[in-house]
CSV table of C-alpha atoms and ligand atoms in Angstrom, one decimal:
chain,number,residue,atom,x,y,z
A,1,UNK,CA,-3.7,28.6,-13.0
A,2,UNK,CA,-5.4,24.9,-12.3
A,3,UNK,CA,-4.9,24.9,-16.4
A,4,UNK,CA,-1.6,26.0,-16.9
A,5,UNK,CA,-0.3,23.5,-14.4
A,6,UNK,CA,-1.5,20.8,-15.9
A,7,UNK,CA,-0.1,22.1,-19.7
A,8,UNK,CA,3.3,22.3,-18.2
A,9,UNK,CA,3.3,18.7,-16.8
A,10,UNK,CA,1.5,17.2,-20.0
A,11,UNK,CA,4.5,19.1,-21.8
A,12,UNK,CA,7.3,17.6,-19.9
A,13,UNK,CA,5.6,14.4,-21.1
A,14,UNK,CA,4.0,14.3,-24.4
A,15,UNK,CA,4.2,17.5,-26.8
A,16,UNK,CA,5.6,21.1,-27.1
A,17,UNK,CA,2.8,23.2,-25.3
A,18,UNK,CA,0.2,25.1,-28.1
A,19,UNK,CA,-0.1,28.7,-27.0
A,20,UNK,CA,-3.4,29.3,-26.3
A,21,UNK,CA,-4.9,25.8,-24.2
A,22,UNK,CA,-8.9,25.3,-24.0
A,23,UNK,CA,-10.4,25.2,-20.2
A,24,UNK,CA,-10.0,21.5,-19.7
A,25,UNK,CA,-5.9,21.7,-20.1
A,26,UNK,CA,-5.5,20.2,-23.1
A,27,UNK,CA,-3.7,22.1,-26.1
A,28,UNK,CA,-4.5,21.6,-29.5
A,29,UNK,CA,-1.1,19.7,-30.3
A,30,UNK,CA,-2.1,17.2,-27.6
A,31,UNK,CA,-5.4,17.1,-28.6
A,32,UNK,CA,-4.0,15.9,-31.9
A,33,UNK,CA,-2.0,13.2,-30.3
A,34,UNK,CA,-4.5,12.0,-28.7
A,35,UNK,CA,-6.9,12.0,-31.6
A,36,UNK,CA,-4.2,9.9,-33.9
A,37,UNK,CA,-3.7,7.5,-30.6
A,38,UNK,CA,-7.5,6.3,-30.3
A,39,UNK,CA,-7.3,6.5,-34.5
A,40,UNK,CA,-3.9,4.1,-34.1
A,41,UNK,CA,-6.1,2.3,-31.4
A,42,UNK,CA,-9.1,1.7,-33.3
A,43,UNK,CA,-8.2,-1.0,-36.0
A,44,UNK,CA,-6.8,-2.9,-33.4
A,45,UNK,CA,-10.1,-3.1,-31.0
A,46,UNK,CA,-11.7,-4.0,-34.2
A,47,UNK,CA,-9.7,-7.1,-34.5
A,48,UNK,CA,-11.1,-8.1,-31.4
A,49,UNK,CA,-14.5,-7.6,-32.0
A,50,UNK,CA,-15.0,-4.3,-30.7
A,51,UNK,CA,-17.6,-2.6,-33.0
A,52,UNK,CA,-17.8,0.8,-34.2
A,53,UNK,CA,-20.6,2.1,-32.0
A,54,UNK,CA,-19.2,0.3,-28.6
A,55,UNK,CA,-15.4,2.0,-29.5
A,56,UNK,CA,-16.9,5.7,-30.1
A,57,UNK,CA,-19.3,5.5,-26.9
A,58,UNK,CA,-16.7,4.4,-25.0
A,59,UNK,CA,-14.5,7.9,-25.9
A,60,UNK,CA,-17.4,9.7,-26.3
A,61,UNK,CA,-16.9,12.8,-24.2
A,62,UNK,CA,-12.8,12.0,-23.6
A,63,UNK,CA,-10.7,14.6,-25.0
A,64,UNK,CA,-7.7,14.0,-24.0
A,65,UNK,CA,-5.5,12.2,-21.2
A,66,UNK,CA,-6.0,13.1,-17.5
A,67,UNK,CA,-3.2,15.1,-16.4
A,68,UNK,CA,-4.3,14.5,-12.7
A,69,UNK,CA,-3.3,10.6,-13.7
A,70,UNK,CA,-0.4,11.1,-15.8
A,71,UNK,CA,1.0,13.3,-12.3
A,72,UNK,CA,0.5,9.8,-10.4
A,73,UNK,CA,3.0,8.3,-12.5
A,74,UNK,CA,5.8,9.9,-11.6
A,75,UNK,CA,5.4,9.6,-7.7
A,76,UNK,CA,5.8,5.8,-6.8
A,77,UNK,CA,8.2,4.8,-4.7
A,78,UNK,CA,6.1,4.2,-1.5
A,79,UNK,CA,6.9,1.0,-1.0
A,80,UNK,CA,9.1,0.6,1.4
A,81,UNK,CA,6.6,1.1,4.0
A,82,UNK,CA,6.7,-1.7,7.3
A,83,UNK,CA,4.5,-4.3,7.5
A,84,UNK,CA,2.9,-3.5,10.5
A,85,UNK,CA,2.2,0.2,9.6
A,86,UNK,CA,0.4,-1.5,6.5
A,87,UNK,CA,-1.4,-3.8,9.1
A,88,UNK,CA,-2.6,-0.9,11.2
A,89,UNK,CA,-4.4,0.5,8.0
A,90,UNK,CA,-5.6,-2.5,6.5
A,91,UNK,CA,-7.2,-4.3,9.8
A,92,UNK,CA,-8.7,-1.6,11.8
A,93,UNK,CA,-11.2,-1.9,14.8
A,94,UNK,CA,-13.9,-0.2,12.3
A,95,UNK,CA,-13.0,-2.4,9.2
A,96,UNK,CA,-13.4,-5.4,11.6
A,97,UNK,CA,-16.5,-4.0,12.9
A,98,UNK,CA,-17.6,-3.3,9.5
A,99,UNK,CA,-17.0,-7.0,8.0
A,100,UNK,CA,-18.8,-8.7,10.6
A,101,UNK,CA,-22.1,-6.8,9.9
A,102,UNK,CA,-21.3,-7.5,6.2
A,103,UNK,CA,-20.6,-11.2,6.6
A,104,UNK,CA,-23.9,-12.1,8.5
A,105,UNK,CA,-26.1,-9.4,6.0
A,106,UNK,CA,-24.6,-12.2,3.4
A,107,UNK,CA,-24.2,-15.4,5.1
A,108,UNK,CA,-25.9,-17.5,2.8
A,109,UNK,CA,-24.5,-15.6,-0.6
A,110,UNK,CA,-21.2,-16.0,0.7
A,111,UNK,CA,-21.8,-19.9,2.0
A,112,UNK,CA,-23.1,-20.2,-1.4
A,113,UNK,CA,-19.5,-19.0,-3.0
A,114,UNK,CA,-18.0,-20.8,-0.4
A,115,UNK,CA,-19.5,-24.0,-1.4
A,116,UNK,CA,-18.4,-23.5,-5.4
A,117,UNK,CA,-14.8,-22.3,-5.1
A,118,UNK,CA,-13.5,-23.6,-1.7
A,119,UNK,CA,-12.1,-20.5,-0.6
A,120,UNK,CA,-13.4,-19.5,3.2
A,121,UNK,CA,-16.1,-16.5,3.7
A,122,UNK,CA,-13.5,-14.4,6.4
A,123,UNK,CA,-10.9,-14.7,3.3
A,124,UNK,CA,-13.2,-13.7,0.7
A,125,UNK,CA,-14.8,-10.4,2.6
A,126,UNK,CA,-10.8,-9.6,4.0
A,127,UNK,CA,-10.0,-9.5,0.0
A,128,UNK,CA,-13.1,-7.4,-0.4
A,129,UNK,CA,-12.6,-5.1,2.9
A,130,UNK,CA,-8.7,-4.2,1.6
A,131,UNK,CA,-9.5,-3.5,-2.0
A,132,UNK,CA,-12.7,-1.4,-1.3
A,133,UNK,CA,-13.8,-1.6,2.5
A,134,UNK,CA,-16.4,-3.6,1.0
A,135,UNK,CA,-17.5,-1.6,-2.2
A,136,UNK,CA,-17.6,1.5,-0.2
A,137,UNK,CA,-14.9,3.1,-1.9
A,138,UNK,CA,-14.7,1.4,-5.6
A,139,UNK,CA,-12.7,4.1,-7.2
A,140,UNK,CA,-14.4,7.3,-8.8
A,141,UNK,CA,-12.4,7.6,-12.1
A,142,UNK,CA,-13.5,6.3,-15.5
A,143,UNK,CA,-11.7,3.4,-16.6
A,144,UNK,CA,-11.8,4.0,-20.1
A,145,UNK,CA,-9.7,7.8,-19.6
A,146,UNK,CA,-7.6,6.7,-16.9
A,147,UNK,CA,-6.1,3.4,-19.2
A,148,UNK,CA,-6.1,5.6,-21.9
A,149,UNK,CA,-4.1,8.0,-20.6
A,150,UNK,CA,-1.4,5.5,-18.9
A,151,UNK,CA,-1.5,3.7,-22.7
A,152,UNK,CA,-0.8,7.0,-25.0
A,153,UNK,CA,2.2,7.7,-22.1
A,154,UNK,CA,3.5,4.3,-22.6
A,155,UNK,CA,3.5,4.0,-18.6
A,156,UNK,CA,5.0,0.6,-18.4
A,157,UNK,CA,5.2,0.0,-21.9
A,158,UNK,CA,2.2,-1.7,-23.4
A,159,UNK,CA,1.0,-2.7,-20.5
A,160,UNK,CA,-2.1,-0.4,-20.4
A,161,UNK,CA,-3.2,-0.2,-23.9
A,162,UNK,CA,-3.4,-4.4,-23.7
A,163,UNK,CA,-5.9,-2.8,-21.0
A,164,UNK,CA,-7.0,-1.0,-22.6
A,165,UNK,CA,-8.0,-3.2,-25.2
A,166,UNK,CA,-9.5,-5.6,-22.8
A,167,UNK,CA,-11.6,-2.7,-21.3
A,168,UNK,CA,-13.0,-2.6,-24.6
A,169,UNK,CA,-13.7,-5.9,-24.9
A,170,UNK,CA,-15.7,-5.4,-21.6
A,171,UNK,CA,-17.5,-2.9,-22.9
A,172,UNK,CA,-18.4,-4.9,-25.9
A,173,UNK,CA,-19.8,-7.8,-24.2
A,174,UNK,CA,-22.1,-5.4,-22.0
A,175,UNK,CA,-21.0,-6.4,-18.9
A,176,UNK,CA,-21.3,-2.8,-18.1
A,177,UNK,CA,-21.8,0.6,-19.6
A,178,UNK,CA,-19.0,3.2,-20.4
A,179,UNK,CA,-19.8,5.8,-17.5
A,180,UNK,CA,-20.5,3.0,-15.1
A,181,UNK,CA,-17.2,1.6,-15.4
A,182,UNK,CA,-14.7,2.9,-12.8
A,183,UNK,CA,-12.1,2.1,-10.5
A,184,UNK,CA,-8.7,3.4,-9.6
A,185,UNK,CA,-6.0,5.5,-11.7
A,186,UNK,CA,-4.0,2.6,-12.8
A,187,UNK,CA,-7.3,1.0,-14.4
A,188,UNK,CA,-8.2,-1.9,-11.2
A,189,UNK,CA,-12.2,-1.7,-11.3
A,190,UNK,CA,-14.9,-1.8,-9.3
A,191,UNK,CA,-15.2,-3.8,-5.7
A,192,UNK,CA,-12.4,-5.9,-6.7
A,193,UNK,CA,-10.0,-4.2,-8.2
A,194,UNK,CA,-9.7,-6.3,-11.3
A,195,UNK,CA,-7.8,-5.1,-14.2
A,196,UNK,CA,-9.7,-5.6,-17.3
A,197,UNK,CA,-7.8,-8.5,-18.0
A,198,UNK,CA,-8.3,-10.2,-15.2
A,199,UNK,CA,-12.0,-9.5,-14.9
A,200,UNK,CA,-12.4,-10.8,-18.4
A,201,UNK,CA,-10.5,-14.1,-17.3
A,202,UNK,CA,-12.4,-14.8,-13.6
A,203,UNK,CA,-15.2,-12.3,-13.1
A,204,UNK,CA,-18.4,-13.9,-12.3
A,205,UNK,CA,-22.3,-13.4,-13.1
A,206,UNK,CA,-22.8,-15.5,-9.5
A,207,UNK,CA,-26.7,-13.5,-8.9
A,208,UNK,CA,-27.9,-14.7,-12.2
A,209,UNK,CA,-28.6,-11.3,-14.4
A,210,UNK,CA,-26.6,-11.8,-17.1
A,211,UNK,CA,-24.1,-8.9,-16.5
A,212,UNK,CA,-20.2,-9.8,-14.7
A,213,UNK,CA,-20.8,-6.8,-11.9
A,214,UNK,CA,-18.1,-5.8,-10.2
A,215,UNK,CA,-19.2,-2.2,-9.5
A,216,UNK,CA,-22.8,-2.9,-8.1
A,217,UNK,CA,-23.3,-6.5,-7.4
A,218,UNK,CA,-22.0,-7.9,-3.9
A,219,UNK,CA,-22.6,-11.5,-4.7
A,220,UNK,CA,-20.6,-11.1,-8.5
A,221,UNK,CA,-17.8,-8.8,-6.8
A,222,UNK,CA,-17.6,-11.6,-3.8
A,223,UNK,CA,-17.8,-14.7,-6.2
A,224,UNK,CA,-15.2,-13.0,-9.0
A,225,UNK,CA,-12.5,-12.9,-5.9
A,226,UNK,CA,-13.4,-16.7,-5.1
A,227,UNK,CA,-12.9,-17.5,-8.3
A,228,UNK,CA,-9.7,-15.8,-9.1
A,229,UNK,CA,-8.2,-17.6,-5.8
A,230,UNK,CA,-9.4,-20.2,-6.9
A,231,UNK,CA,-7.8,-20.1,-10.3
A,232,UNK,CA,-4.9,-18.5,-8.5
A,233,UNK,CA,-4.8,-22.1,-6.5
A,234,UNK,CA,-6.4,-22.0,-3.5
A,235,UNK,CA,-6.2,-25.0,-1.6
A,236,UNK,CA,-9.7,-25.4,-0.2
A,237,UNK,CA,-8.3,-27.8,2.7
A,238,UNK,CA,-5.6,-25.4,4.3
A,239,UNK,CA,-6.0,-21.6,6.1
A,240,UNK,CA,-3.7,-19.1,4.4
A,241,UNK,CA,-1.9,-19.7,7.8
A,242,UNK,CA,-2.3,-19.3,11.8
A,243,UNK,CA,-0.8,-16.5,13.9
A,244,UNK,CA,1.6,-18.5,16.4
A,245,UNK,CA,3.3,-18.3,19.6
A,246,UNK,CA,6.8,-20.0,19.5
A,247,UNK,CA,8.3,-21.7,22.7
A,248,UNK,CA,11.7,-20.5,24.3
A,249,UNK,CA,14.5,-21.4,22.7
A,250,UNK,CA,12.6,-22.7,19.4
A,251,UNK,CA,15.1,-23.8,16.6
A,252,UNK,CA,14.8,-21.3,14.0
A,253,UNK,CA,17.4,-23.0,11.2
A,254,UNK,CA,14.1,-25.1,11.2
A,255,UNK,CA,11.6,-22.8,9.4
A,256,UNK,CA,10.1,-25.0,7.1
A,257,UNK,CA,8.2,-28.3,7.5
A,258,UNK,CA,5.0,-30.1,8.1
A,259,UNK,CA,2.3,-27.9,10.7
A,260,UNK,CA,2.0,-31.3,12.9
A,261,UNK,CA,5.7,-30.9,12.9
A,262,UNK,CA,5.6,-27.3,14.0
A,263,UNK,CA,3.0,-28.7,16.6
A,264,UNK,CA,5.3,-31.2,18.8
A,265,UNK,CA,7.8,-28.5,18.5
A,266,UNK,CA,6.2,-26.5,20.9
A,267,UNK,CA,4.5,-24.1,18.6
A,268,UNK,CA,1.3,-22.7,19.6
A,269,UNK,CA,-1.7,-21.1,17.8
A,270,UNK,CA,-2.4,-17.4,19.2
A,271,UNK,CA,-5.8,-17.7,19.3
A,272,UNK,CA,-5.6,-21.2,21.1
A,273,UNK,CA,-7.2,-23.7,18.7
A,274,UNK,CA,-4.9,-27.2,17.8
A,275,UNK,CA,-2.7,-26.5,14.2
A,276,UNK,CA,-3.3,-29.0,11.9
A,277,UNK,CA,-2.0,-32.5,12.3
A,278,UNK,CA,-0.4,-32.2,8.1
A,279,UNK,CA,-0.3,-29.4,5.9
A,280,UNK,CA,3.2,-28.0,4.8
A,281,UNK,CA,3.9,-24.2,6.4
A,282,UNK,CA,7.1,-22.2,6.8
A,283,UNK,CA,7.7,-19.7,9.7
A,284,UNK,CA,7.0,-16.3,8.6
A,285,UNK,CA,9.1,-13.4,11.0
A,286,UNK,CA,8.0,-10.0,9.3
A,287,UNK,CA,9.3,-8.1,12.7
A,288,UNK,CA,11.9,-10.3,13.5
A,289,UNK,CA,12.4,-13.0,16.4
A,290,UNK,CA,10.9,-10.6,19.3
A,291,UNK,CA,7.3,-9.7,16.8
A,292,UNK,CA,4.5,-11.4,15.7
A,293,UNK,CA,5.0,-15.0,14.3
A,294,UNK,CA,3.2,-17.1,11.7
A,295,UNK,CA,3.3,-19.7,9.9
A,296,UNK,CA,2.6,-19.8,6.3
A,297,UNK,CA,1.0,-22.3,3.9
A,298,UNK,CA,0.6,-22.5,-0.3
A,299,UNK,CA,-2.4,-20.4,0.4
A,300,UNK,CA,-0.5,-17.4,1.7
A,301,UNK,CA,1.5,-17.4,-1.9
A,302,UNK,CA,-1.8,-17.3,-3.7
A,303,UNK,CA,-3.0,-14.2,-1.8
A,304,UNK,CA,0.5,-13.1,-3.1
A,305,UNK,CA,-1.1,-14.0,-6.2
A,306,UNK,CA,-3.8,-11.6,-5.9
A,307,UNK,CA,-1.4,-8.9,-5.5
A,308,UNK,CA,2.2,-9.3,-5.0
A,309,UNK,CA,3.4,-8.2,-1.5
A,310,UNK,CA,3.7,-9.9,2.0
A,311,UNK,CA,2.0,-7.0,3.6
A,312,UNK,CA,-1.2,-7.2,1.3
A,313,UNK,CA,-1.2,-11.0,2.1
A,314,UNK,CA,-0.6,-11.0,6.0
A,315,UNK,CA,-3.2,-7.9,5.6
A,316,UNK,CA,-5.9,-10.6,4.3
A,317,UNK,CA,-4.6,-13.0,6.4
A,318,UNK,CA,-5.3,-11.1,9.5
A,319,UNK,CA,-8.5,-9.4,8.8
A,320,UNK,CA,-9.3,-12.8,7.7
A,321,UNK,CA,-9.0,-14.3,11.3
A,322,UNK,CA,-10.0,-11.1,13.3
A,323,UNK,CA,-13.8,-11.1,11.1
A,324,UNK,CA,-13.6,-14.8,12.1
A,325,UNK,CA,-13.4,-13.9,15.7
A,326,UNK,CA,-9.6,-14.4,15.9
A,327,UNK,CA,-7.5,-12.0,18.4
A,328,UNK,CA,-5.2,-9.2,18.3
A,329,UNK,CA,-2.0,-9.6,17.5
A,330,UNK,CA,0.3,-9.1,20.8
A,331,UNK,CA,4.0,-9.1,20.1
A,332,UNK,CA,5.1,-5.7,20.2
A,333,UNK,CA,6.6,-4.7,16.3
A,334,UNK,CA,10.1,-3.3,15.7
A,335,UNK,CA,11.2,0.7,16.5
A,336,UNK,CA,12.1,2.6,13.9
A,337,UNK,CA,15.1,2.2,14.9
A,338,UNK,CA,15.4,-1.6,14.4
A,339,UNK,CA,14.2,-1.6,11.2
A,340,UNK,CA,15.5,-0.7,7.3
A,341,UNK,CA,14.5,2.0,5.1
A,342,UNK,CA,14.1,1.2,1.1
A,343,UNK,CA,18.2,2.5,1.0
A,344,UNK,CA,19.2,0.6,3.4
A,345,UNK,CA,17.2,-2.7,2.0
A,346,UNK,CA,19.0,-2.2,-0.6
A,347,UNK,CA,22.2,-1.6,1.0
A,348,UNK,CA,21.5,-5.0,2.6
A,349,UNK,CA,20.4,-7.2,-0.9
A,350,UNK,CA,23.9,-5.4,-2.1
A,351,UNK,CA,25.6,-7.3,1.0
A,352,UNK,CA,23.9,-10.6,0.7
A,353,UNK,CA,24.6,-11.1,-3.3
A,354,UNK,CA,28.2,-10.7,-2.7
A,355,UNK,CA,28.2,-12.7,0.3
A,356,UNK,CA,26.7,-15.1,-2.3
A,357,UNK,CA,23.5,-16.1,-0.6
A,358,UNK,CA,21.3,-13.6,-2.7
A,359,UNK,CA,20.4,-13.6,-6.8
A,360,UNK,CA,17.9,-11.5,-6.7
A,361,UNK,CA,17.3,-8.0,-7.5
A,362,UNK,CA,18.4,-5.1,-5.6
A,363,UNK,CA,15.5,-3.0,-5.6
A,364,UNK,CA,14.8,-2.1,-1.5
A,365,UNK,CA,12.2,-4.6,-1.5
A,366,UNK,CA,11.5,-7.1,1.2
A,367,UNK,CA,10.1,-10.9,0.1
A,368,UNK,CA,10.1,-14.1,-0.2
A,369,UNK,CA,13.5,-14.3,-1.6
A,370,UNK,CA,15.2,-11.8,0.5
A,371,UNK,CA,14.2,-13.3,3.5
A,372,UNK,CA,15.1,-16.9,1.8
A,373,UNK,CA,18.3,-15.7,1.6
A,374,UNK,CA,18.9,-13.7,5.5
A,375,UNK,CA,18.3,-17.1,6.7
A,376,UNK,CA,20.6,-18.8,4.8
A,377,UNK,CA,23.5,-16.1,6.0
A,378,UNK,CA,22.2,-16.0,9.6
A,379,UNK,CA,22.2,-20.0,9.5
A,380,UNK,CA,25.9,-19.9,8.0
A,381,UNK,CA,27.2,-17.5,10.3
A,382,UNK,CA,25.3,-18.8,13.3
A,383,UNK,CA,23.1,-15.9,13.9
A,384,UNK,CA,19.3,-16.6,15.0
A,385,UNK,CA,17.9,-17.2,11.9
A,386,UNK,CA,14.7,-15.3,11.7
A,387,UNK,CA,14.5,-13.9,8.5
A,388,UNK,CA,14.4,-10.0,9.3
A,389,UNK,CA,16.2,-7.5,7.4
A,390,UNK,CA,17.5,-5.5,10.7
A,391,UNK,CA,19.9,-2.5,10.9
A,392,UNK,CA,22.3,-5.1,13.1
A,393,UNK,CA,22.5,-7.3,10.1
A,394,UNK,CA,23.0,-4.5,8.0
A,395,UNK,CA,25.7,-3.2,9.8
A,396,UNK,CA,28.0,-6.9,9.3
A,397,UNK,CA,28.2,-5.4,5.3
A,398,UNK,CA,29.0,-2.0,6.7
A,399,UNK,CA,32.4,0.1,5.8
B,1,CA,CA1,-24.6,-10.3,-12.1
């Protein structure tokens, strides 16, 4: 049953189904395919000094695509999903719990990385705790089959077979061996979650053995995220930003400017400690006016960096400050009721661009940009300019 499932969806995709499939759910058409992708494949890991005996041991044993991957593909669209229900998941009481232990079992690796790459030990083991609570869960699926299959399906275009490729490479170099290397079904790796290209670009041998482990090694996975902040632009001299309190009546048309600024303007840390006397930051309102307030710096946009939402970052962020010791946050978040859907964020980006305060694209995601351009309406129609895609707001585009 398990078997024809998997033919039917492979079909849909790739090749009219052969009658008779084997047991692991590949037919003997697809098998072909396959066998003429990694022959297409071959000349071109070659070229970049993959050798013969490093290309068949890493497809030794692969057959085919993974049909279990190739079902992934076709269900995104998840990502609509608040900010604060992200939060809830990402920053848990165990996760916190969890870090701590981890952070003084490490104190002097991390102090170590610290002291190389500038970037703070809460940020570095907040990065590690989101991608893999801490290496516990590194992803269970070879790399190898998992970019293979996302290349021969053209997921993304060529995307994954430059992956692929790079994976190779890896392999080549002997970083780490075929069945050791795994990670998630869109190809991140290890601890860190590096695609192959990234790991061959910032992945670091910080214990000293000669192998770039990201799977098994907590001082290489630690020291490969410093590094890629690091090349990403971390600016060793700010925090990625400070949870804040603002005072009554606080000029939000105002959202942007120096921390010292933000300071004699009444604004307050949460967890009590003095902001900064310089630094540039901009107010960050993910539930709106009445939620949780921050303000960001350069350093929250290089998190962004790391991977590209404003839910992953204030994730990090947050973790960052609660492993530090940092409190709770206390605003109360929207209801469901005051916030949008993925529809309805579109609805809204639909409204902005023809009010002409928004370029961008209309694809139901919130960012930078979005709220960039809420302000500037909100500022020109003399609404409290806080940034938040609301259903009120929405409802000023309405029939
Ligand atoms: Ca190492």
């Amino acid at each position: 049953m398990r078997a024809i499932l998997a033919c039917a969806l492979l079909a849909a995709l790739l090749a009219p189904a052969a009658a008779a499939p084997p047991a692991d759910g590949q037919t003997g058409a697809q098998a072909g395919d396959f066998a003429a992708f990694l022959a297409a494949l071959r000349p071109e890991a070659e070229a970049r000094g993959v050798g013969r005996g490093t290309f068949e041991a890493a497809f030794a044993g692969i057959r085919g695509p993974d049909p279990e991957i190739l079902a992934r593909t076709k269900r995104q669209g998840e990502f609509a999903r608040p900010v604060w229900e992200y939060l809830v998941g990402a920053v848990s009481p165990g996760r916190i719990a969890r870090g701590q232990a981890r952070g003084r079992a490490l104190a002097k690796t991390l102090d170590a990385i610290e002291a190389r790459y500038g970037v703070p030990a809460p940020v570095l083991l907040a990065v590690w705790g989101v991608e893999s609570d801490f290496g516990a869960s590194a992803g269970s699926l070879p790399t190898v089959r998992a970019l293979a299959t996302l290349a021969q399906a053209r997921f993304r275009g060529d995307l994954f077979r430059e992956e692929l490729l790079s994976a190779l490479v890896i392999l080549q170099r002997g970083d780490i061996t075929p069945e050791r290397m795994k990670g998630s079904w869109a190809g991140a790796m290890g601890q860190v979650q590096f695609l192959p290209s990234t790991f061959l670009k910032h992945a670091v041998d910080f214990d000293g053995d000669g192998h770039r482990d990201i799977w098994r090694s907590d001082a290489d996975a630690l020291a490969s995220i410093a590094a890629y902040l690091k090349a990403l632009g971390w600016d060793p001299g700010l925090s990625w930003g400070y949870a804040v309190v603002l005072p009554e009546g606080f000029d939000l048309t105002r959202y942007a400017g120096d921390l010292g600024d933000f300071a004699r303007r009444g604004v307050r840390r949460l967890d009590g400690g003095a902001l900064p006397p310089a630094g540039r930051a901009s107010l960050f309102l993910p539930g709106g006016r009445g939620g949780p307030a921050f303000l960001i710096t350069d350093n929250f946009e290089v998190i962004r960096g790391y991977n590209t939402s404003d839910s992953y970052a204030l994730a990090i962020g947050h973790l960052a400050d609660r492993l530090a010791g940092g409190p709770a946050l206390s605003a109360p978040w929207p209801s469901a009721a005051e916030r949008l859907d993925g529809p309805g964020l579109r609805a809204l980006q639909e409204g902005l661009r023809a009010a002409g305060v928004y370029d961008g694209a209309v694809d139901g995601r919130a960012g930078p940009k979005l709220r960039e351009a809420i302000r500037r309406y909100q500022i020109r129609e003399g609404l409290p300019a806080d940034g938040y895609a609301s259903p009120t707001l929405l409802r000023r585009f309405g029939p």
